[in-house]
mmCIF file of C-alpha atoms in Angstrom:
data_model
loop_
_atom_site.group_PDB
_atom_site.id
_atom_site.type_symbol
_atom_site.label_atom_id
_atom_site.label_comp_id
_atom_site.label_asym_id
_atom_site.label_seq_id
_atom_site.Cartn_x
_atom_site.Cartn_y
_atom_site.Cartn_z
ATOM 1 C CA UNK A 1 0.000 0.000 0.000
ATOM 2 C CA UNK A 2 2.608 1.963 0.778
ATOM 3 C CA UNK A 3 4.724 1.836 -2.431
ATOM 4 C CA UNK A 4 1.367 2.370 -4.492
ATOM 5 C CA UNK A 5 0.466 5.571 -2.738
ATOM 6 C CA UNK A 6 3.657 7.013 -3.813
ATOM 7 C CA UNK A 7 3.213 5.780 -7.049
ATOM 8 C CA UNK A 8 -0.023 7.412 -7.164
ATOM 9 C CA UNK A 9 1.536 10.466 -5.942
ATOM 10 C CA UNK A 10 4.263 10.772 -8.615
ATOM 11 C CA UNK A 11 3.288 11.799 -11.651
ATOM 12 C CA UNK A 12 3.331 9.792 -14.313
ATOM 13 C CA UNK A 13 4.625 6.763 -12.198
ATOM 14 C CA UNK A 14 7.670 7.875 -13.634
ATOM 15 C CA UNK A 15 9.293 9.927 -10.235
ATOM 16 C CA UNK A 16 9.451 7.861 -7.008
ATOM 17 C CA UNK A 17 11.296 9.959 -4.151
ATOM 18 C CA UNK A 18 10.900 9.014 -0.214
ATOM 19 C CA UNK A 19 7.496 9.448 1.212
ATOM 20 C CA UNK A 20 8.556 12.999 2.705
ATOM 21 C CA UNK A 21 8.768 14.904 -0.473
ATOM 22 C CA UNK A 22 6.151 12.754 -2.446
ATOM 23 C CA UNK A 23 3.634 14.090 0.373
ATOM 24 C CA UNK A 24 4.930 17.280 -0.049
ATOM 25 C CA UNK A 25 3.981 17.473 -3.755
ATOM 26 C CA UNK A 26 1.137 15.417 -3.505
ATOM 27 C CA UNK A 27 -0.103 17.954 -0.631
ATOM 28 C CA UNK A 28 0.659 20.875 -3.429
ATOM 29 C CA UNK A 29 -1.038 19.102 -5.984
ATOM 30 C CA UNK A 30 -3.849 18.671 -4.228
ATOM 31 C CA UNK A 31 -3.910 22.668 -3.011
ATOM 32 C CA UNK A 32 -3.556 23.248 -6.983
ATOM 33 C CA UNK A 33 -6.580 21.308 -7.900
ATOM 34 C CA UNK A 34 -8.816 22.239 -5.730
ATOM 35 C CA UNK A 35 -8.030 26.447 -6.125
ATOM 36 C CA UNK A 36 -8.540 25.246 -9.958
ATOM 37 C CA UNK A 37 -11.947 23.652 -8.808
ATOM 38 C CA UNK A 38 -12.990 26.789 -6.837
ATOM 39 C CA UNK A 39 -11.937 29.021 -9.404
ATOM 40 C CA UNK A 40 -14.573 27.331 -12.103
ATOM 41 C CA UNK A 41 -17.194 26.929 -9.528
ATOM 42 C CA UNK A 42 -16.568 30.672 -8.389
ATOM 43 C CA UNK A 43 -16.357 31.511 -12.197
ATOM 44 C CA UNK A 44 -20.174 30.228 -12.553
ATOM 45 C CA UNK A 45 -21.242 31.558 -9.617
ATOM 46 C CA UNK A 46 -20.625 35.244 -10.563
ATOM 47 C CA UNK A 47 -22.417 34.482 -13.767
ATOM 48 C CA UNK A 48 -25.486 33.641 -11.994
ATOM 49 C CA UNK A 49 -28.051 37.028 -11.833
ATOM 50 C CA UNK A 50 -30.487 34.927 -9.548
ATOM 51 C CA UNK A 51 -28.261 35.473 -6.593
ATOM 52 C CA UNK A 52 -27.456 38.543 -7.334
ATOM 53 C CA UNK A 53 -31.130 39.992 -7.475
ATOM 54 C CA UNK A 54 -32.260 40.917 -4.261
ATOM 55 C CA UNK A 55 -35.448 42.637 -5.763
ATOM 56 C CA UNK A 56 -38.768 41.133 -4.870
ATOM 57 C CA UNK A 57 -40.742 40.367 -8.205
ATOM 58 C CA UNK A 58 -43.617 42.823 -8.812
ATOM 59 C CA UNK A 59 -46.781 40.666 -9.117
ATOM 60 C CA UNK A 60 -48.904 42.807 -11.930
ATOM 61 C CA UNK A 61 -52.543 41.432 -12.585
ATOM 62 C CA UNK A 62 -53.692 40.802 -16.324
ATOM 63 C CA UNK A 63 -55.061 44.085 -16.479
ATOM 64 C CA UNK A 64 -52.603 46.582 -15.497
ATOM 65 C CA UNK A 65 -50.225 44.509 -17.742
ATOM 66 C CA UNK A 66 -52.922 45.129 -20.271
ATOM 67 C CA UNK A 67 -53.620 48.538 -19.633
ATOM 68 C CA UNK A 68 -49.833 49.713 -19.329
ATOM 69 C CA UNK A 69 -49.137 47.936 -22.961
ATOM 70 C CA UNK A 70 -51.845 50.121 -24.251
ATOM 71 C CA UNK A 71 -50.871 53.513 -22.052
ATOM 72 C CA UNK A 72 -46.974 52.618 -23.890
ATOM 73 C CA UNK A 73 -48.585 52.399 -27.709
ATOM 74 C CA UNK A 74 -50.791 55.539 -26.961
ATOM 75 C CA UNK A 75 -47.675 57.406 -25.789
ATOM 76 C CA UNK A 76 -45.445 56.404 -29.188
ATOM 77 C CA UNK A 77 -48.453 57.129 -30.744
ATOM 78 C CA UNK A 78 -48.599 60.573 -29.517
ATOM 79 C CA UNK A 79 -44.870 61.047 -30.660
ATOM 80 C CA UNK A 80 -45.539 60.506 -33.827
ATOM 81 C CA UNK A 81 -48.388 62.780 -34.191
ATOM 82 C CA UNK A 82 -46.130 64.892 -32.871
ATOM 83 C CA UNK A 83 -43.848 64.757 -36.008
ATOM 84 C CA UNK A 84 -46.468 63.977 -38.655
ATOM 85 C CA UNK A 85 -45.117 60.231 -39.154
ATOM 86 C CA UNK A 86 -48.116 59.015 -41.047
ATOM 87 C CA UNK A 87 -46.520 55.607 -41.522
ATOM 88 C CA UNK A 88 -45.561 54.796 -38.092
ATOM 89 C CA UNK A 89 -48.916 56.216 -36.958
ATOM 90 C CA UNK A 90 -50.575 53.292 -39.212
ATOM 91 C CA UNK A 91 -48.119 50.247 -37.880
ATOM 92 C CA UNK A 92 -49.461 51.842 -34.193
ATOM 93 C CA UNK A 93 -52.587 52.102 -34.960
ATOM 94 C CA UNK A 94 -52.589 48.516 -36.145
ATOM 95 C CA UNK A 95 -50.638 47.291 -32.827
ATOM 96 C CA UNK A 96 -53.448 49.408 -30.231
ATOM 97 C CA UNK A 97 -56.066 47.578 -31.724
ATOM 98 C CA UNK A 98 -54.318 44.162 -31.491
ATOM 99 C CA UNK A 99 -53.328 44.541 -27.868
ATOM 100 C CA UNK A 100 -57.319 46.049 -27.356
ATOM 101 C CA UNK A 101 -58.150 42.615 -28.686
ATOM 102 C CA UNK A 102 -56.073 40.690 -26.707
ATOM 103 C CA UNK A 103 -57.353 42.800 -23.543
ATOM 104 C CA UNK A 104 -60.680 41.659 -24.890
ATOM 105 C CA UNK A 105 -61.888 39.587 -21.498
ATOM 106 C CA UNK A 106 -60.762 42.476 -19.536
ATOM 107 C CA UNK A 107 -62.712 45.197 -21.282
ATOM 108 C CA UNK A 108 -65.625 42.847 -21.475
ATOM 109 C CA UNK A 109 -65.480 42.674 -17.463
ATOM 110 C CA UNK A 110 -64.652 46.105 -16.767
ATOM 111 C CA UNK A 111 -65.607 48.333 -19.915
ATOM 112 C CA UNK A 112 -63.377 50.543 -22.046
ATOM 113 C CA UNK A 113 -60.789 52.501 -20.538
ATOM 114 C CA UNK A 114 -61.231 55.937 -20.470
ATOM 115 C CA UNK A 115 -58.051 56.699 -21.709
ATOM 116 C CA UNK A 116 -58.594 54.904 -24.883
ATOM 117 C CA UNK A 117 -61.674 56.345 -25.375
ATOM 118 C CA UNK A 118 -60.185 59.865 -25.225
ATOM 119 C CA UNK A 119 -57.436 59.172 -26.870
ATOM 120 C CA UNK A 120 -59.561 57.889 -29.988
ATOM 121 C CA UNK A 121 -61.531 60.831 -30.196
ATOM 122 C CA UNK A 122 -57.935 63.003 -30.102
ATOM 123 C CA UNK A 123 -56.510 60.794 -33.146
ATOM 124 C CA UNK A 124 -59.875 60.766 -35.508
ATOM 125 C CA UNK A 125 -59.092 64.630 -34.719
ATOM 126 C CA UNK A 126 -56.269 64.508 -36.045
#
């Protein structure tokens, strides 16, 4: 047992020295490999965003998700007007009136928003 362990030690089996400076290097070795080991798993570990967050997740119901996706097409919508973009207006336009009909249920439930409403009335204006 004792002349495998410092053949296990050397490397290569090619080196065998007396068990005092085998243990030495094997005792290195070992200190190398495992600051190599930490290094990767510390490597990974900085990647991670999860344990970096320490923000609690904002729970949002369906229709303030809704609703803000609308407010944020009304207000690019307004920009445009702004600058006369006529095409841009149209690709909008299009986009309000798919996100109104995925907010479908919720307007069902709760009626129109008054925001789209006005804002409506402010574009046929226009």
């Amino acid at each position: 047992a004792e002349y495998m362990g410092k053949m296990a030690s050397s490397k290569f089996w090619a080196q065998v020295s007396d068990s005092s400076s085998s243990e030495s290097e094997s005792e290195s070795e070992d200190e190398q490999q495992l600051k190599a080991i930490k290094q990767q798993k510390d490597k990974y570990a900085v990647e991670s965003s999860s344990d970096e967050e320490d923000t609690k997740r904002v729970v949002r119901s369906a229709k303030d998700k809704r609703f803000d996706e609308l407010l944020s097409t009304i207000k690019v919508m307004k920009n445009h007007m702004k600058i006369n973009d006529f095409g841009s207006l149209l690709n909008d336009y299009d986009t309000l009136m798919k996100q109104l009909s995925k907010a479908k249920t919720i307007v069902e439930k709760e009626g129109h928003p008054k925001f789209i409403l006005k804002f409506l009335l402010d574009f046929e204006e226009f």
